[in-house]
GROMACS .gro file of C-alpha atoms in nm:
model
  101
    1UNK     CA    1   1.448   1.991   1.184
    2UNK     CA    2   1.256   2.087   0.851
    3UNK     CA    3   1.427   1.779   0.693
    4UNK     CA    4   1.275   1.550   0.918
    5UNK     CA    5   0.922   1.706   0.908
    6UNK     CA    6   0.967   1.704   0.536
    7UNK     CA    7   1.050   1.342   0.562
    8UNK     CA    8   0.752   1.274   0.787
    9UNK     CA    9   0.493   1.430   0.549
   10UNK     CA   10   0.632   1.243   0.239
   11UNK     CA   11   0.608   0.915   0.415
   12UNK     CA   12   0.266   1.020   0.516
   13UNK     CA   13   0.161   1.152   0.159
   14UNK     CA   14   0.313   0.802   0.031
   15UNK     CA   15   0.092   0.634   0.309
   16UNK     CA   16  -0.228   0.818   0.204
   17UNK     CA   17  -0.146   0.733  -0.159
   18UNK     CA   18  -0.082   0.373  -0.095
   19UNK     CA   19  -0.415   0.333   0.086
   20UNK     CA   20  -0.591   0.499  -0.205
   21UNK     CA   21  -0.711   0.796   0.020
   22UNK     CA   22  -0.574   1.065  -0.252
   23UNK     CA   23  -0.744   0.884  -0.528
   24UNK     CA   24  -1.058   0.867  -0.348
   25UNK     CA   25  -1.056   1.216  -0.210
   26UNK     CA   26  -0.962   1.359  -0.577
   27UNK     CA   27  -1.252   1.152  -0.745
   28UNK     CA   28  -1.510   1.282  -0.455
   29UNK     CA   29  -1.407   1.656  -0.538
   30UNK     CA   30  -1.389   1.617  -0.895
   31UNK     CA   31  -1.768   1.490  -0.873
   32UNK     CA   32  -1.855   1.802  -0.656
   33UNK     CA   33  -1.682   2.029  -0.896
   34UNK     CA   34  -1.872   1.871  -1.177
   35UNK     CA   35  -2.197   1.910  -1.010
   36UNK     CA   36  -2.404   2.139  -1.226
   37UNK     CA   37  -2.615   2.235  -0.913
   38UNK     CA   38  -2.397   2.255  -0.618
   39UNK     CA   39  -2.510   2.108  -0.299
   40UNK     CA   40  -2.609   2.346  -0.033
   41UNK     CA   41  -2.386   2.143   0.202
   42UNK     CA   42  -2.051   2.041   0.057
   43UNK     CA   43  -1.949   1.869   0.366
   44UNK     CA   44  -2.248   1.639   0.335
   45UNK     CA   45  -2.194   1.565  -0.014
   46UNK     CA   46  -1.818   1.470   0.043
   47UNK     CA   47  -1.927   1.229   0.343
   48UNK     CA   48  -2.199   1.092   0.113
   49UNK     CA   49  -1.983   1.024  -0.190
   50UNK     CA   50  -1.669   0.914   0.039
   51UNK     CA   51  -1.863   0.578   0.049
   52UNK     CA   52  -1.928   0.598   0.430
   53UNK     CA   53  -2.277   0.488   0.317
   54UNK     CA   54  -2.085   0.230   0.071
   55UNK     CA   55  -1.902   0.052   0.305
   56UNK     CA   56  -2.228   0.017   0.510
   57UNK     CA   57  -2.371  -0.121   0.166
   58UNK     CA   58  -2.114  -0.362   0.122
   59UNK     CA   59  -2.135  -0.473   0.477
   60UNK     CA   60  -2.487  -0.535   0.444
   61UNK     CA   61  -2.462  -0.702   0.092
   62UNK     CA   62  -2.230  -0.948   0.272
   63UNK     CA   63  -2.462  -0.987   0.549
   64UNK     CA   64  -2.762  -1.034   0.316
   65UNK     CA   65  -2.579  -1.294   0.133
   66UNK     CA   66  -2.503  -1.474   0.461
   67UNK     CA   67  -2.840  -1.440   0.564
   68UNK     CA   68  -2.977  -1.576   0.255
   69UNK     CA   69  -2.741  -1.881   0.277
   70UNK     CA   70  -2.848  -1.947   0.634
   71UNK     CA   71  -3.207  -1.940   0.568
   72UNK     CA   72  -3.167  -2.197   0.273
   73UNK     CA   73  -2.975  -2.410   0.527
   74UNK     CA   74  -3.253  -2.367   0.772
   75UNK     CA   75  -3.508  -2.457   0.517
   76UNK     CA   76  -3.313  -2.785   0.426
   77UNK     CA   77  -3.297  -2.864   0.780
   78UNK     CA   78  -3.640  -2.780   0.862
   79UNK     CA   79  -3.763  -3.017   0.566
   80UNK     CA   80  -3.537  -3.301   0.680
   81UNK     CA   81  -3.633  -3.245   1.035
   82UNK     CA   82  -3.997  -3.276   0.905
   83UNK     CA   83  -3.923  -3.601   0.704
   84UNK     CA   84  -3.731  -3.769   0.984
   85UNK     CA   85  -4.023  -3.707   1.214
   86UNK     CA   86  -4.243  -3.866   0.974
   87UNK     CA   87  -4.010  -4.173   0.950
   88UNK     CA   88  -3.982  -4.197   1.327
   89UNK     CA   89  -4.374  -4.215   1.382
   90UNK     CA   90  -4.332  -4.530   1.198
   91UNK     CA   91  -4.141  -4.689   1.472
   92UNK     CA   92  -4.310  -4.518   1.777
   93UNK     CA   93  -4.644  -4.645   1.885
   94UNK     CA   94  -4.882  -4.353   1.877
   95UNK     CA   95  -5.097  -4.302   2.243
   96UNK     CA   96  -5.409  -4.465   2.077
   97UNK     CA   97  -5.179  -4.773   1.993
   98UNK     CA   98  -5.037  -4.771   2.355
   99UNK     CA   99  -5.370  -4.769   2.515
  100UNK     CA  100  -5.500  -5.039   2.300
  101UNK     CA  101  -5.205  -5.273   2.414
   0.00000   0.00000   0.00000
């Protein structure tokens, strides 16, 4: 039974290593160790440096880029719409023209 649990532990360790979890945790713990002034709340330090905010930042950056692209497309379409409306007015009678006929 001990052999099976050791195998499960080893599999789990390899899983964590492959996913980059061990490296990330090690880097964050080293950063905490190297802090000259230790934070009052080590857990908050770990949470902050684990990239929880980093993931949101990456998502936010992707969203920002997407928004920027969509804004540019919207601006182009608005400009095209404005131009097409102007051209269309050349072919449609204005209310004054219609009343004069």
